[in-house]
mmCIF file of C-alpha atoms in Angstrom:
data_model
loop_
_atom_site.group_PDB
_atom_site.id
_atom_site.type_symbol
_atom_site.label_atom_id
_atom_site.label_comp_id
_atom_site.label_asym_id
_atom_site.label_seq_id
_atom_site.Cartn_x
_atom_site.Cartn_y
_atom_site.Cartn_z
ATOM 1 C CA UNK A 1 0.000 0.000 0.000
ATOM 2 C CA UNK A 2 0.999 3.548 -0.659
ATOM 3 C CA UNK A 3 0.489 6.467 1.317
ATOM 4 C CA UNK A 4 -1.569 9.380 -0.373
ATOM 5 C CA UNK A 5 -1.570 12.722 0.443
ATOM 6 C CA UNK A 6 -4.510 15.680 -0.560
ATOM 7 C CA UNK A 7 -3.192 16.259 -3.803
ATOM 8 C CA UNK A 8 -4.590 12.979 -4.824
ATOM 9 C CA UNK A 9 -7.818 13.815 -4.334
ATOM 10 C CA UNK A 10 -7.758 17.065 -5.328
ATOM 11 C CA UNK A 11 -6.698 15.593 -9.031
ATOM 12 C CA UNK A 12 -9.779 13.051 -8.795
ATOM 13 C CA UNK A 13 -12.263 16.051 -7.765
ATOM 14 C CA UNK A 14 -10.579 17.600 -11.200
ATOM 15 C CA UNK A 15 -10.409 15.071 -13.111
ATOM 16 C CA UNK A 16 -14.260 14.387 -11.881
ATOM 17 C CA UNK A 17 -15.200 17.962 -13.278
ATOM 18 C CA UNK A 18 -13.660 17.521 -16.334
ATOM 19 C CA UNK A 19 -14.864 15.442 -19.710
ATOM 20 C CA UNK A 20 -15.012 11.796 -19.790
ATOM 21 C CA UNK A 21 -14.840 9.001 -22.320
ATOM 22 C CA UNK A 22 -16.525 5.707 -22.185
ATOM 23 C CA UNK A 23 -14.973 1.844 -23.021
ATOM 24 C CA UNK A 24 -17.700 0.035 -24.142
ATOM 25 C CA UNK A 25 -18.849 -3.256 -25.321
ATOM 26 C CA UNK A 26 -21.427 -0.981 -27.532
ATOM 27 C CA UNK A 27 -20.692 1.737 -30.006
ATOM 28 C CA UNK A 28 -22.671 4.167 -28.595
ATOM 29 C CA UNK A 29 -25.185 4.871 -25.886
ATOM 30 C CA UNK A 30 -28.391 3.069 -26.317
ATOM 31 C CA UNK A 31 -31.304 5.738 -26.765
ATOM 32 C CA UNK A 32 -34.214 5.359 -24.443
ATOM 33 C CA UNK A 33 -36.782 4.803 -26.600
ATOM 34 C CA UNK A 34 -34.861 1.891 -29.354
ATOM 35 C CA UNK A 35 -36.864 -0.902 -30.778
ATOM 36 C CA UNK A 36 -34.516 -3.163 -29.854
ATOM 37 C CA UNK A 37 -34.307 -5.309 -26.651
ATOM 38 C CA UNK A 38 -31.242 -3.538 -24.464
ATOM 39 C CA UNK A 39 -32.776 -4.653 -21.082
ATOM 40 C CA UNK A 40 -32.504 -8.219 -21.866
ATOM 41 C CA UNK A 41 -29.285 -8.108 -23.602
ATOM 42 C CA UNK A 42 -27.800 -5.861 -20.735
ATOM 43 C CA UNK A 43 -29.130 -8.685 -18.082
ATOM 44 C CA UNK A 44 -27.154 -11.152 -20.186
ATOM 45 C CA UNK A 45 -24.080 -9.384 -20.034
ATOM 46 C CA UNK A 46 -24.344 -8.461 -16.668
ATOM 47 C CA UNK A 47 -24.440 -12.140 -15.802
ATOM 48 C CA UNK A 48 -21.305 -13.085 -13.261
ATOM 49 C CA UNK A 49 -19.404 -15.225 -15.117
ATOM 50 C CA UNK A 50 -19.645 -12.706 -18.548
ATOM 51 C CA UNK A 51 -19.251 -9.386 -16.466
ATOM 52 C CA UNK A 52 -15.874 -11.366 -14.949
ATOM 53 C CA UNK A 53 -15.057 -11.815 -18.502
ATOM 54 C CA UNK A 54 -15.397 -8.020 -19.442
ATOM 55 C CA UNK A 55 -13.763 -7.028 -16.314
ATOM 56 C CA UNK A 56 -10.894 -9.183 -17.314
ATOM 57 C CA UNK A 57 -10.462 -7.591 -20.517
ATOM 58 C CA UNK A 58 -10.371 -4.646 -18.554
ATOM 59 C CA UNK A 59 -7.849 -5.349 -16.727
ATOM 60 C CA UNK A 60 -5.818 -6.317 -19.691
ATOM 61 C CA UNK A 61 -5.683 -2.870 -20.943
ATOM 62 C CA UNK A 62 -5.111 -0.943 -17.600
ATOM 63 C CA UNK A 63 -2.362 -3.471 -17.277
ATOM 64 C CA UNK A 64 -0.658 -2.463 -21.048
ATOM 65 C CA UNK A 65 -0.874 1.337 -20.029
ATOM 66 C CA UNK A 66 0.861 0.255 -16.843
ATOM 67 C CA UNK A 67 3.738 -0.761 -19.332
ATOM 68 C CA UNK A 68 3.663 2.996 -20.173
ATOM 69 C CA UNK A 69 2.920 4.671 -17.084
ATOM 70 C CA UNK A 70 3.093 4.133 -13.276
ATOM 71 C CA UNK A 71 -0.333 3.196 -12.047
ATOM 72 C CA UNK A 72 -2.098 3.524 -9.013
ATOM 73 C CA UNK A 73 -5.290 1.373 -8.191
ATOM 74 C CA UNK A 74 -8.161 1.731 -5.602
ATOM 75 C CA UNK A 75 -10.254 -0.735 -4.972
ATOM 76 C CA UNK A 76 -12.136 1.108 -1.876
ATOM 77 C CA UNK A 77 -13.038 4.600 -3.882
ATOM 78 C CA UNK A 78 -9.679 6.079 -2.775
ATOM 79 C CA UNK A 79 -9.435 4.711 0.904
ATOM 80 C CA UNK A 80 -6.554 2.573 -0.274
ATOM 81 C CA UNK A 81 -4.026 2.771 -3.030
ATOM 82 C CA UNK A 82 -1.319 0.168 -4.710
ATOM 83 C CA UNK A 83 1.408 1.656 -7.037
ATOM 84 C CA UNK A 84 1.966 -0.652 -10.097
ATOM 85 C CA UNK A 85 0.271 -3.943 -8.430
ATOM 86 C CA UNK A 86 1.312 -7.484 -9.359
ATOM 87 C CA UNK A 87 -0.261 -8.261 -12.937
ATOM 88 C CA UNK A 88 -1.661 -12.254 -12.131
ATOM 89 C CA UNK A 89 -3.430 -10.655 -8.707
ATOM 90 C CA UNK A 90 -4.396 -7.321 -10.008
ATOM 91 C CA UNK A 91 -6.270 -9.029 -13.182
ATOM 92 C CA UNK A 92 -8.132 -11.537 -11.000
ATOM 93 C CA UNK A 93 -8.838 -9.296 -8.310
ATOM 94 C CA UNK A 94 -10.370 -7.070 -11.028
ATOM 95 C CA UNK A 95 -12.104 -10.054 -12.760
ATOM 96 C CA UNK A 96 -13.707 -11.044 -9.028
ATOM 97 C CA UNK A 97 -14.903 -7.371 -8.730
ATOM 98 C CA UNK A 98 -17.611 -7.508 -5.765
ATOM 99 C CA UNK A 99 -20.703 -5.020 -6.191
ATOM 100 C CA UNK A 100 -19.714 -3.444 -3.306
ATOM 101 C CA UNK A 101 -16.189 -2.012 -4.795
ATOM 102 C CA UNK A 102 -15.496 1.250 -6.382
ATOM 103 C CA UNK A 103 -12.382 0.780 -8.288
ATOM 104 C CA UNK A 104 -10.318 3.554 -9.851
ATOM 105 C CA UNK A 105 -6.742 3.804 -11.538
ATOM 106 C CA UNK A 106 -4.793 6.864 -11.372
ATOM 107 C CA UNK A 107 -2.054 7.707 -13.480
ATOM 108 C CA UNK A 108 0.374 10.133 -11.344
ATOM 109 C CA UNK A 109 2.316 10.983 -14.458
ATOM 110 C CA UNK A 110 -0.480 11.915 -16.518
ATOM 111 C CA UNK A 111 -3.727 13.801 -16.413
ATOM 112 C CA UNK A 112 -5.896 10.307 -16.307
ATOM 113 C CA UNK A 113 -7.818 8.023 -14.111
ATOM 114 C CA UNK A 114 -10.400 5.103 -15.043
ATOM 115 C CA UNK A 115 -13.187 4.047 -12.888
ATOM 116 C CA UNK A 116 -14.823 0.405 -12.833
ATOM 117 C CA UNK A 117 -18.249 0.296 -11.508
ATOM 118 C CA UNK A 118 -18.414 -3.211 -10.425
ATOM 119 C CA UNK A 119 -22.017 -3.898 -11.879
ATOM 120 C CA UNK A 120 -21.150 -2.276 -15.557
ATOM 121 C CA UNK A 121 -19.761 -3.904 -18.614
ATOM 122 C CA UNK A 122 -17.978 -0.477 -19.616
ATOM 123 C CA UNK A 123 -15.298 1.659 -18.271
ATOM 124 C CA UNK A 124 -15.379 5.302 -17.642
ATOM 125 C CA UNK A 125 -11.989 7.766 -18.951
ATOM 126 C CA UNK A 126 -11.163 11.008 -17.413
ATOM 127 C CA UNK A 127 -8.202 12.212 -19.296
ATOM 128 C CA UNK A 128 -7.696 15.287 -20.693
ATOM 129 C CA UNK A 129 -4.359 14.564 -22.808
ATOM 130 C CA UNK A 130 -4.999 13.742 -26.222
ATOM 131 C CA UNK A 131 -2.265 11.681 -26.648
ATOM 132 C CA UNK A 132 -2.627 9.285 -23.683
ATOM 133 C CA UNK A 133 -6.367 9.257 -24.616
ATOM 134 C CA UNK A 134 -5.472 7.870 -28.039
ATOM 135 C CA UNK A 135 -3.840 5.169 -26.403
ATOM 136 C CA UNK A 136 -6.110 4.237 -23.867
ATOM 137 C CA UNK A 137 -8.305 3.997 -27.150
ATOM 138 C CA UNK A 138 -6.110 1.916 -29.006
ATOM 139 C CA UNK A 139 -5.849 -0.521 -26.198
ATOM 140 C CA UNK A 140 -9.460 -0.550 -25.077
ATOM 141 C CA UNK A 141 -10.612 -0.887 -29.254
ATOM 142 C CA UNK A 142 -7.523 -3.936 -29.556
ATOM 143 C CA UNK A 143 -9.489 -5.667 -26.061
ATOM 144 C CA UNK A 144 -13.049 -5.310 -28.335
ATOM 145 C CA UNK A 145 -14.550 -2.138 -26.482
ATOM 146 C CA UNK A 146 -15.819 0.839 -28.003
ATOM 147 C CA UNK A 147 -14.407 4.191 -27.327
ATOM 148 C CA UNK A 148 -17.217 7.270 -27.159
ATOM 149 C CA UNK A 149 -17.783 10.203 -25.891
ATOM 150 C CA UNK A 150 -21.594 10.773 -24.358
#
């Protein structure tokens, strides 16, 4: 564990203000009135052993931009922090999410964190820089997510 000091959460409150992306299993966000069936489809998704699947994936690409970039990881919403964690334990921790976590990965070197809601089959981006972005893209589109803005 790491110790954090205020500045951390003075970036997340920032970062929090700011714009955010979403990695997706879908291309775009489902409009509320669609003839199609999104309920049932999202209830199949959301099953345990498919969400484990997606959160997997997941963890595949936070663990390629820790190639790039120191990473920090919360699995508490922020109570607790790990710098760069193990990659075997850190992917099947993330795969095992329970509903009651609020996970989040902060970059300290860059202007970015991700969030995990542990019920949701996409991930949410706050990060400003265009060029870390892009990557974050790349990897989430290489994993089979969508990248979109709402």
């Amino acid at each position: 564990m790491i110790k954090m000091d205020n500045s951390y959460d003075e970036r997340i409150e920032e970062l929090l203000e700011g714009p955010y992306w979403i990695a997706d299993i879908l291309p775009e966000q489902v409009p509320a009135e669609t003839g199609g069936q999104y309920p049932a489809v999202d209830r199949y998704f959301r099953q345990p052993e498919r969400l484990a699947a997606i959160h997997r994936r997941q963890a595949e690409i936070l663990l390629r931009l820790n190639c790039y970039q120191e990473m920090d990881v919360s699995f508490d919403g922020g109570e607790s922090w790990e710098r760069n964690p193990e990659p075997e334990g850190f992917a099947a921790r993330l795969s095992a999410l329970p509903s009651h976590a609020d996970f989040r990965a902060l970059f300290p070197g860059r202007k970015a964190m991700i969030g995990i809601d542990p019920e949701d089959t996409w991930m949410t981006v706050w990060c400003p820089e265009p060029d870390f972005r892009q990557m974050i893209r790349q990897l989430a589109l290489g994993e089979g997510f969508f990248f979109w803005q709402p």
